[in-house]
Coordinates of C-alpha atoms in Angstrom, one line a residue:
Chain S
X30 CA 82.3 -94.7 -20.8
X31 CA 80.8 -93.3 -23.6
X32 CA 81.5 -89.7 -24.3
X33 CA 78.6 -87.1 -23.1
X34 CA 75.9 -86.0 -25.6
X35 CA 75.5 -82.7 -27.1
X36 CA 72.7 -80.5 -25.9
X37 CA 71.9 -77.4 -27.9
X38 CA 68.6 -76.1 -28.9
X39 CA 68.8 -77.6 -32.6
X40 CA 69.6 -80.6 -31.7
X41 CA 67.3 -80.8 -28.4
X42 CA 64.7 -80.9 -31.2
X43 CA 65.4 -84.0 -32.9
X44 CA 64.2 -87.3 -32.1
X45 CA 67.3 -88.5 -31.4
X46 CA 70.2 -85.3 -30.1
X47 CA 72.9 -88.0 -29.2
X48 CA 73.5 -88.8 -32.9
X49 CA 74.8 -86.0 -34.1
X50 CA 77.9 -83.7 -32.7
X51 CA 78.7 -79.8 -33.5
X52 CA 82.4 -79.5 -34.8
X53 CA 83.0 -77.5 -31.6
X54 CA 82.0 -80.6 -30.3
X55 CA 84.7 -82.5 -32.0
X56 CA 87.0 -79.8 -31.4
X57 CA 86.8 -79.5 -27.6
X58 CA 86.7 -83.6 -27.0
X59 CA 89.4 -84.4 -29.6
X60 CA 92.2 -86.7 -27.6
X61 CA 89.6 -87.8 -25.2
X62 CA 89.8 -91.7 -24.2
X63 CA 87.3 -94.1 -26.2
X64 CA 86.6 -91.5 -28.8
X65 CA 87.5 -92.6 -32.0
X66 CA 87.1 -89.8 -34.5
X67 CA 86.5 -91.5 -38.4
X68 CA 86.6 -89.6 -41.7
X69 CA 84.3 -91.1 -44.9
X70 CA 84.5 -89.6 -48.2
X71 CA 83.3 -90.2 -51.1
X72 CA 86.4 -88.5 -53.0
X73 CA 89.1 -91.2 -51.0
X74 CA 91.8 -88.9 -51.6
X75 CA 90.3 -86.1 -49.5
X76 CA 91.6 -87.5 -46.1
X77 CA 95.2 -87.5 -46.9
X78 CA 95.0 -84.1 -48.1
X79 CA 94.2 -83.3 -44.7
X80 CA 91.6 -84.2 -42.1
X81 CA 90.5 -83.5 -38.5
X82 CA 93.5 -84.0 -36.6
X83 CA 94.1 -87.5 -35.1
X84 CA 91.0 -88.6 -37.3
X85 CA 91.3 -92.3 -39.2
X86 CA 90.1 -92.9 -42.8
X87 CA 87.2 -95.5 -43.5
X88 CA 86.8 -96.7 -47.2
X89 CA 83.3 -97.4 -47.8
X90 CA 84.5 -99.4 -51.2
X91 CA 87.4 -101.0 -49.9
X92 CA 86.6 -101.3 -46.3
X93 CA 82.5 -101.6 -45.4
X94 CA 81.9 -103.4 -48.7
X95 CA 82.9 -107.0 -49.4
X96 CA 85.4 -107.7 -52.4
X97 CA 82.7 -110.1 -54.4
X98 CA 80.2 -110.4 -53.2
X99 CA 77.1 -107.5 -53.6
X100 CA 76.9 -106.8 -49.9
X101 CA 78.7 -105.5 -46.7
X102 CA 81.5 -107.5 -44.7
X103 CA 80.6 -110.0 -42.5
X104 CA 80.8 -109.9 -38.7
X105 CA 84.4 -111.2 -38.6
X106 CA 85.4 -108.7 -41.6
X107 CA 83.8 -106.0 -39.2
X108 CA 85.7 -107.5 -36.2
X109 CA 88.9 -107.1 -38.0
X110 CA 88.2 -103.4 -40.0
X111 CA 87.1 -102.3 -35.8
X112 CA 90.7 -103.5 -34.6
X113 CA 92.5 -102.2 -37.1
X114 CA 91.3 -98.7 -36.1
X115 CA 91.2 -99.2 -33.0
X116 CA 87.5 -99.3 -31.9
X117 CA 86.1 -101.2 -29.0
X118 CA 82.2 -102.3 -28.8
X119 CA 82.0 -99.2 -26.1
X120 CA 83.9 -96.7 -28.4
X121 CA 82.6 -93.8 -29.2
X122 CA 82.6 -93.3 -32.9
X123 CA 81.9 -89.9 -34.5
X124 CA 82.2 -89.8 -38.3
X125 CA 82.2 -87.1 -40.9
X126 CA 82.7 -86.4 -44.7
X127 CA 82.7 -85.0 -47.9
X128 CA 79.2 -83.4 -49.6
X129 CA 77.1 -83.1 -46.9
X130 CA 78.1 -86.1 -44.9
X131 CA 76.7 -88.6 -47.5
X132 CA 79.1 -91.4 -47.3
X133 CA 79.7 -90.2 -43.7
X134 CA 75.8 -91.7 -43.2
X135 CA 76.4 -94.3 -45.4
X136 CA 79.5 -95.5 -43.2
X137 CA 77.0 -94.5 -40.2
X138 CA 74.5 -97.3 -41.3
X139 CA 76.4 -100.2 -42.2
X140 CA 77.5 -99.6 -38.3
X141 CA 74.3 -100.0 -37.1
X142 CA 74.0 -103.3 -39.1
X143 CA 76.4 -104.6 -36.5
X144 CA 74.5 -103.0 -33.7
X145 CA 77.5 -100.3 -32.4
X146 CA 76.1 -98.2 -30.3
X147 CA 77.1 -95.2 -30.1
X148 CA 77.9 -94.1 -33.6
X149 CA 77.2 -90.3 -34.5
X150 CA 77.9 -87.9 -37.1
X151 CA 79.5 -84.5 -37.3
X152 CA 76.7 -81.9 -38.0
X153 CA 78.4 -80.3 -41.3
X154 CA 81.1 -82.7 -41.9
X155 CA 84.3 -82.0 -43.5
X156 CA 83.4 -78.7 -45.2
X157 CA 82.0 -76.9 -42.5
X158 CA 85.1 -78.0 -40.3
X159 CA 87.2 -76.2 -43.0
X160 CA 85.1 -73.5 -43.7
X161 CA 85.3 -72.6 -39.8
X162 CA 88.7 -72.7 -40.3
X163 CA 89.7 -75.3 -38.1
X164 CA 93.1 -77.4 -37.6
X165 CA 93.6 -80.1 -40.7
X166 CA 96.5 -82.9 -39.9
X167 CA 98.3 -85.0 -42.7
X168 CA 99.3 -87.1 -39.8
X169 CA 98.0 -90.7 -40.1
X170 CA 97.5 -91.5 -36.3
X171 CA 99.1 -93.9 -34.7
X172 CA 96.7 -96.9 -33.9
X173 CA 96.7 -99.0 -30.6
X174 CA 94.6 -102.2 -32.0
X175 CA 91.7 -102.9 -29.9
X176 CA 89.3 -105.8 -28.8
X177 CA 86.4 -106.0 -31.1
X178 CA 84.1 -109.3 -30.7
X179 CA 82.5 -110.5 -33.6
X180 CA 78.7 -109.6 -33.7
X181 CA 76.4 -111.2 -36.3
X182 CA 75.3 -108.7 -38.8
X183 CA 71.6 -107.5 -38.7
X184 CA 69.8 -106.6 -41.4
X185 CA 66.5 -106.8 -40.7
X186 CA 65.4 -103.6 -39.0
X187 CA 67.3 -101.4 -41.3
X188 CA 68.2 -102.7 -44.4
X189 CA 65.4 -103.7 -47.3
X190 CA 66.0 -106.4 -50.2
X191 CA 64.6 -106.8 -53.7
X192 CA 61.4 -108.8 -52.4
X193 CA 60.8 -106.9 -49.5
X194 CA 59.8 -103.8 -51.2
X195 CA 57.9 -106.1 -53.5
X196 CA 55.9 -107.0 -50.1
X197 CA 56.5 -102.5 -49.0
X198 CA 54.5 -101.5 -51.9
X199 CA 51.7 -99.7 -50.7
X200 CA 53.6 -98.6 -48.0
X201 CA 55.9 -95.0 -48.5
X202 CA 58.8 -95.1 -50.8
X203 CA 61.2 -92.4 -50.7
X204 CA 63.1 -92.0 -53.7
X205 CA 66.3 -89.7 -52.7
X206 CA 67.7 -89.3 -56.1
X207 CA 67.8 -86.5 -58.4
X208 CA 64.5 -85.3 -60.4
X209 CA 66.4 -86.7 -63.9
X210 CA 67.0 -90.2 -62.6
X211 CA 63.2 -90.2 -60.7
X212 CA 61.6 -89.2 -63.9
X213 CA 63.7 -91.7 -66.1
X214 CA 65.5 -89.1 -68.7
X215 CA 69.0 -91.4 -68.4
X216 CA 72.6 -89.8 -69.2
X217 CA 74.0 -92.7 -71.1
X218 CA 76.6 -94.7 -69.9
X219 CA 79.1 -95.3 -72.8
X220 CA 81.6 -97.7 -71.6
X221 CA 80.5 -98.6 -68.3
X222 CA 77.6 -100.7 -69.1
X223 CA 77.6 -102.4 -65.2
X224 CA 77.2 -99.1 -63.4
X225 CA 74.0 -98.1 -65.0
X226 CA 70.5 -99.6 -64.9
X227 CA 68.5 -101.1 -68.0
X228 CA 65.3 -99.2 -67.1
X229 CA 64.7 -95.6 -65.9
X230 CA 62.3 -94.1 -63.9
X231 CA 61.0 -95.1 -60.2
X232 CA 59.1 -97.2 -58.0
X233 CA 55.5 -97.4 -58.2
X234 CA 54.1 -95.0 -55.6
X235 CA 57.5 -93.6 -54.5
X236 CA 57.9 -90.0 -53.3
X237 CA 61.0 -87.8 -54.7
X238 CA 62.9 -86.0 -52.2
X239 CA 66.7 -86.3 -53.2
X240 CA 68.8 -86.3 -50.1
X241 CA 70.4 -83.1 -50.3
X242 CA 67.3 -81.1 -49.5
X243 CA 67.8 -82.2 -46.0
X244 CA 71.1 -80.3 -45.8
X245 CA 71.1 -76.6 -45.3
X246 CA 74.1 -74.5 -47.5
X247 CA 77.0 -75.3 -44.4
X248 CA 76.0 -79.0 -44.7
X249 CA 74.7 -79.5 -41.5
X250 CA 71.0 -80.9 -41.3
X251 CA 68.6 -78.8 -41.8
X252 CA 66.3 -78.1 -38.5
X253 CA 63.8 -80.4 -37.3
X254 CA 60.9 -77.7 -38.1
X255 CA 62.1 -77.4 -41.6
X256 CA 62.4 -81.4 -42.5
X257 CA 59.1 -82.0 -41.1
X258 CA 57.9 -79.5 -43.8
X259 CA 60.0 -81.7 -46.4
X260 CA 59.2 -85.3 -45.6
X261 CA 55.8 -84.6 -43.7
X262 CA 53.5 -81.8 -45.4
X263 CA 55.3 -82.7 -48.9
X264 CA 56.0 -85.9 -49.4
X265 CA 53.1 -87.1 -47.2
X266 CA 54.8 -89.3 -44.6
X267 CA 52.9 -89.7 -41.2
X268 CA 54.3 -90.6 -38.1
X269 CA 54.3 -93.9 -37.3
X270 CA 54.8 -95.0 -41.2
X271 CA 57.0 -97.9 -42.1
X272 CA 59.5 -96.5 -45.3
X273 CA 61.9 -97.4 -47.0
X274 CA 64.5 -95.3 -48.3
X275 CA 66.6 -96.1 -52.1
X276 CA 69.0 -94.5 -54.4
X277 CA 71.1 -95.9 -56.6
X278 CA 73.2 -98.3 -54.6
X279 CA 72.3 -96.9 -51.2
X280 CA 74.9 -94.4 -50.2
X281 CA 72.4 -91.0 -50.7
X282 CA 69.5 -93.1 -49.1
X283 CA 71.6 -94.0 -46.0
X284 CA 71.5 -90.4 -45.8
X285 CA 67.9 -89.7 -46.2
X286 CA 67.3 -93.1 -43.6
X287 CA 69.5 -90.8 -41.0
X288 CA 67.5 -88.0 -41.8
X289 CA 64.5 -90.4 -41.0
X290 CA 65.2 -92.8 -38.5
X291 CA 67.2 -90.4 -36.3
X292 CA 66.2 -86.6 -36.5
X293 CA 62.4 -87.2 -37.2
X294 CA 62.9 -90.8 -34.9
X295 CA 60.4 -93.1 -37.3
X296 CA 60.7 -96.2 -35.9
X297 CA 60.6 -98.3 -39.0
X298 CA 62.8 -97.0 -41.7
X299 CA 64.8 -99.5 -44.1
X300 CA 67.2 -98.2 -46.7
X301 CA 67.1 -100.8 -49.9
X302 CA 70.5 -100.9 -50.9
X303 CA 70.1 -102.7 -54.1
X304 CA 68.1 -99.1 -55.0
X305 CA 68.3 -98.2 -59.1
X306 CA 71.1 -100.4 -59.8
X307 CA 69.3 -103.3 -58.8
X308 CA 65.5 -102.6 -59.6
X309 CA 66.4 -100.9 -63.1
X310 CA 67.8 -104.2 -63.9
X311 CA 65.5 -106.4 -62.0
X312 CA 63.1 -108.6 -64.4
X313 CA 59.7 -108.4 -64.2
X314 CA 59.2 -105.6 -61.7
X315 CA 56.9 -102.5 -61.9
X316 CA 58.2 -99.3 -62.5
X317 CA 56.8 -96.3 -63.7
X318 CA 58.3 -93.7 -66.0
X319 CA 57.6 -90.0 -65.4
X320 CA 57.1 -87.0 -62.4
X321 CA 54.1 -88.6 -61.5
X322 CA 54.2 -91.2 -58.4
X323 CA 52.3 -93.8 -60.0
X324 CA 49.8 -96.4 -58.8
X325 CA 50.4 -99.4 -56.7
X326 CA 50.2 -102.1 -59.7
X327 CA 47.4 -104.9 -58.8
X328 CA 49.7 -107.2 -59.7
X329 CA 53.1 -106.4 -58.4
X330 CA 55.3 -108.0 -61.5
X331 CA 56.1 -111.8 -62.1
X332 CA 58.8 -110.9 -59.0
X333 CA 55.9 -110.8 -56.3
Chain A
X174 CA 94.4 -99.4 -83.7
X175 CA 95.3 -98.8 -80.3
X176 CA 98.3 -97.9 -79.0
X177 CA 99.8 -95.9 -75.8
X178 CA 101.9 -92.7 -76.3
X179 CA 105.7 -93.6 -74.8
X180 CA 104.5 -90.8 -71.9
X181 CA 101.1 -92.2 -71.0
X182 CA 102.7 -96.0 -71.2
X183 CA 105.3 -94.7 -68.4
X184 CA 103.0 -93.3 -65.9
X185 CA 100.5 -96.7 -66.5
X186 CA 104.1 -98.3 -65.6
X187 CA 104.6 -96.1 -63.1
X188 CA 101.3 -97.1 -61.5
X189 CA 101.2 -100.8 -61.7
X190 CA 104.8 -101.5 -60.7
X191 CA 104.1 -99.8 -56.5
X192 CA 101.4 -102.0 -54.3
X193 CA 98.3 -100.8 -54.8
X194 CA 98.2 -99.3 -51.8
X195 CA 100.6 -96.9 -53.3
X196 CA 99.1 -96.3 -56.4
X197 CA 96.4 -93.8 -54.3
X198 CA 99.5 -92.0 -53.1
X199 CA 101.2 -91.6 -56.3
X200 CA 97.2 -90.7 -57.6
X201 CA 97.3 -87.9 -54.9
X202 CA 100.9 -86.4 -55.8
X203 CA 99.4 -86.6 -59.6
X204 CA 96.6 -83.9 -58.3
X205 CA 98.8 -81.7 -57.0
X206 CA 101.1 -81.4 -60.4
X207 CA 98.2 -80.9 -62.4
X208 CA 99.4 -77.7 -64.4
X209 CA 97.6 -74.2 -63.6
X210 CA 95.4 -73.0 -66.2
X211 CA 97.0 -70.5 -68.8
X212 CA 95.3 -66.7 -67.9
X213 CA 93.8 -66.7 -71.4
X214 CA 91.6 -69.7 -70.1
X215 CA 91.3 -69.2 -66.3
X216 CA 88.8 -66.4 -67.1
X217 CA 86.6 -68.0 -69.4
X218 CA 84.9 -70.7 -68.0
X219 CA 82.6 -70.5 -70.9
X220 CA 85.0 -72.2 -73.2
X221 CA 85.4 -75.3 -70.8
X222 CA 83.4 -78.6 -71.8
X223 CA 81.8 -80.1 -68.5
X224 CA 82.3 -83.7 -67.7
X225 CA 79.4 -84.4 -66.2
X226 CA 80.0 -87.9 -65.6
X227 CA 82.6 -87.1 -63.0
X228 CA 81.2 -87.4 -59.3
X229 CA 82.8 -83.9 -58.8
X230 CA 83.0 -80.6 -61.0
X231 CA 85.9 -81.5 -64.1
X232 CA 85.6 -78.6 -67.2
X233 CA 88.3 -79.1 -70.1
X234 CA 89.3 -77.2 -72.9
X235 CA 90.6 -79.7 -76.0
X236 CA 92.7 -77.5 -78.6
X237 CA 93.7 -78.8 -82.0
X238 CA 96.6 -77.3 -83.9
X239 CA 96.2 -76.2 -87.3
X240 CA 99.6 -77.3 -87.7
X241 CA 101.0 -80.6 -89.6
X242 CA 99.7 -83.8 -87.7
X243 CA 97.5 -81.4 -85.7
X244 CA 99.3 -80.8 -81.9
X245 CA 96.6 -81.3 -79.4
X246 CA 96.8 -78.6 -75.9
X247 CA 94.9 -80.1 -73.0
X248 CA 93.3 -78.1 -70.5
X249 CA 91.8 -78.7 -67.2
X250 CA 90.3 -77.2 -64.2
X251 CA 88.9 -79.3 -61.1
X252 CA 88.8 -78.0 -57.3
X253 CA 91.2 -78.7 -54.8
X254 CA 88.7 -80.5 -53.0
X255 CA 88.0 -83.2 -55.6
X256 CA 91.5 -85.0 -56.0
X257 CA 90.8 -87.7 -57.1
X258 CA 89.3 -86.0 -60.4
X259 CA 92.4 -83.8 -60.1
X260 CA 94.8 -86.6 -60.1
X261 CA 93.0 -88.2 -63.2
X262 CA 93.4 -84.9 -65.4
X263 CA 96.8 -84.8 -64.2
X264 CA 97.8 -88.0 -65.6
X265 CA 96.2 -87.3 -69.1
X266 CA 97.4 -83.7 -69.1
X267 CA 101.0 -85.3 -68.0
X268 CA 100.7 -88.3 -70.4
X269 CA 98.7 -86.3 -73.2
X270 CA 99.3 -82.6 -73.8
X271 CA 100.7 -81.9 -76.8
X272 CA 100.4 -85.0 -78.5
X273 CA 99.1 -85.5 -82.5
X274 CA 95.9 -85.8 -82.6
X275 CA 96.1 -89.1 -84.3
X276 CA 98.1 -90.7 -81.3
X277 CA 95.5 -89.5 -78.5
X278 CA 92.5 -90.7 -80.8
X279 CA 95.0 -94.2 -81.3
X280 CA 94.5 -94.3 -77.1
X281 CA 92.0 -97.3 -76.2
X282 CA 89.0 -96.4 -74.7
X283 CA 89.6 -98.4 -71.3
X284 CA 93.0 -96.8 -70.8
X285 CA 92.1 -95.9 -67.4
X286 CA 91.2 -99.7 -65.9
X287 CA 94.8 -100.3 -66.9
X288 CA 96.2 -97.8 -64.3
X289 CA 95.4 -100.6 -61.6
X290 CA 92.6 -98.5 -59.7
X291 CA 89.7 -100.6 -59.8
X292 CA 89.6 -102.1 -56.7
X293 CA 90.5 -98.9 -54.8
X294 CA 88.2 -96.9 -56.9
X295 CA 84.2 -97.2 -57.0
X296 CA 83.1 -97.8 -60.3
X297 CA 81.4 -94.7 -61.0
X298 CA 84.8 -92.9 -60.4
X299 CA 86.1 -95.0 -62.9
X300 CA 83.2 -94.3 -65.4
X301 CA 84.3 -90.5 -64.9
X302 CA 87.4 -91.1 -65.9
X303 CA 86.8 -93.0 -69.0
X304 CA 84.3 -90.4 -69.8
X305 CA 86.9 -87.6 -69.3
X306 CA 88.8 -89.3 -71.9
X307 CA 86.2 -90.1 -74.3
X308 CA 85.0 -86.4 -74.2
X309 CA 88.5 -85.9 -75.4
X310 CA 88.9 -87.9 -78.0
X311 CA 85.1 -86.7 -79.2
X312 CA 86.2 -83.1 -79.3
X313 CA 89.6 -83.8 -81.2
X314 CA 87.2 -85.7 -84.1
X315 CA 84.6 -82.6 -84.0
X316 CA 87.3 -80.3 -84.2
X317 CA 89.7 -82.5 -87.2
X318 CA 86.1 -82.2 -89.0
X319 CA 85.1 -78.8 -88.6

């Protein structure tokens, strides 16, 4: 039995209330029978320093991504990582992090890849759970291992590659990261060469709104009212639009496509997780340097 | 050319010899050693550098001695809730502080790949780290020319 949904007046406004769960929430149902409580940071220290009590860690890098090659584990990798911690296909999964829940959503999407049900967040994450003062464990939990069958990944709906947004272009774009990397103006990268991108700036026609503008100073997601304002009346999305969501490998645009997909309930929202990394690098594709958006090219690079 | 102070070559030992499993845990205790900064510092946040390409907040303080083979202090200052930066400064403070200049600038650049972290940690945290030790070795030449 999945556990019941929250019902509040913020979250009654949102397309989609039974994604996300107050820390009273979390509070009052911790202990309860198919709930698995999860913690995603991006510091992976964090959790042993203390987490929500009876709470298991889940290592985006080590965990959700496969060793070599660029992309998520497989169904059977899944299988395994979902026994290890104990979650059945019916579980009830709540997860929350570090910053905002970033990684949190991250961890959040690469769940819905394998079609889990009900997967939610906790509004605020791990900050506002301290800042409320609430009980922190060093305990690692004991783990009974559970059932978990081995469901084909699905990356269609929700997940964009390289020549997709090729084919998007036209379409909204919602670039998520900071105003410095949208415009181009690059920190160098002495040393780590294969972290940064060859090129700077953004993709042709692509709005900026970095993710953290859908957060409100506790962390928690701002109010429907106020990320219509956002996304809507400034970055000129209209319901019904297909987007697609990037950063720079995906973790602050898994956000964003949260944000998206589940509070404003756009149907078609993909988050291309080959973002900066992969399209700064790419050869032959457009870009454009700058604050402005930039035109649709005619001809959408050698790529298209 | 490049060589490892004895202390900096015990704690890469120290970390490559436990499963890496272990190494977080030993990465963790590093954070929570990492020394208190000296009053004359704590209030002057204006004389820290910023490492900006640390995911979370890192601000240092690099001091060279005037005296023969020029001592080098080390300061740092990171937030509890950003260990992993914490444990970093706490292995180059632990490894580093009060070395000659010449040593720390003898340290190669990729010290911090050979700590065994890089399949546990994300690149980027690794790139913060290397930076943290390149803005180190960049202040102790600005400072030997002054």
């Amino acid at each position: 039995m999945p556990l019941p949904v929250e019902s509040n007046e913020k979250y009654a406004a949102y397309a989609h209330p039974e994604r996300l769960v107050s820390t009273q929430w979390v509070a009052d149902n911790l202990g309860a029978e198919n709930l698995v409580v999860l913690e995603s940071d991006e510091d992976i220290l964090l959790y042993s320093t203390g987490h929500v009590p009876g709470a298991l860690k889940i290592d985006w890098h080590t965990e959700l991504n496969d060793e070599v090659t660029r992309d998520y584990v497989d169904g059977e990798g899944f299988a395994a990582l979902m026994q290890a911690k104990g979650i059945s296909r019916e579980s009830t999964v709540v997860i929350y992090g570090d910053k905002s829940n970033w990684w949190a959503a991250y961890a959040l999407w690469v769940f819905t890849l394998f079609g889990h049900e009900d997967v939610r967040l906790m509004d605020g994450g791990r900050d506002k759970w301290i800042a409320e003062g609430r009980e922190l464990s060093t305990q690692k939990p004991a783990v009974s291992p559970s059932q978990y069958p081995v469901i084909e990944r699905s990356d269609e709906a929700i997940r964009a590659f390289l020549p997709q947004v090729l084919e998007h272009l036209g379409n909204p774009l919602i670039d998520v990261r900071s105003a410095e990397e949208y415009i181009g103006e690059r920190t160098h990268m002495p040393n780590y060469p294969e972290e940064g991108a060859l090129r700077g700036g953004h993709i042709p026609s692509a709005a900026s709104v970095p993710w953290a503008r859908a957060a409100a100073e506790d962390g928690t997601f701002r109010s429907r009212a106020e990320l219509e304002a956002i996304y809507l009346d400034e970055a000129g999305l209209k319901p019904g639009d297909d987007v697609v969501a990037y950063c720079r490998i995906g973790e602050r645009s898994s956000h964003t496509w949260f944000v998206l997909k589940h509070l404003l309930g756009f149907e078609s929202v993909r988050n291309y997780d080959g973002s900066w990394t992969e399209w700064g690098n790419a050869v032959g594709v457009p870009i454009v340097r700058g604050a402005e958006q930039g035109e649709v090219p005619a001809k959408r690079g050698v790529r298209a | 050319m490049s060589t490892i102070p004895a202390e900096l070559a015990e704690i890469i030992e120290e970390f490559t010899e436990v499963p890496e499993a272990d190494r977080l845990e030993l990465l963790l205790e590093y954070s929570r050693e990492l020394p208190e900064l000296p009053e004359r510092l704590a209030e002057h946040p204006e004389l820290f550098e910023q490492v900006v390409e640390c995911q979370s907040p890192l601000f240092l303080v690099v001091e060279v001695s005037a005296a023969d083979a020029n001592p080098v202090s080390l300061f740092f200052s990171a937030p509890p809730e950003a260990p992993t930066t914490r444990g970093f400064a706490s292995v180059l403070a632990a490894g580093l502080d009060g070395k000659d200049a010449a040593a720390i600038l003898a340290v190669p650049d990729d010290m911090p790949q050979q700590l065994g972290l890089t399949r546990a940690l994300s690149p980027l945290r690794m790139r913060g780290m290397t930076a943290m030790l390149g803005r180190i070795k960049r202040q102790i030449a600005e400072q030997l020319a002054a």
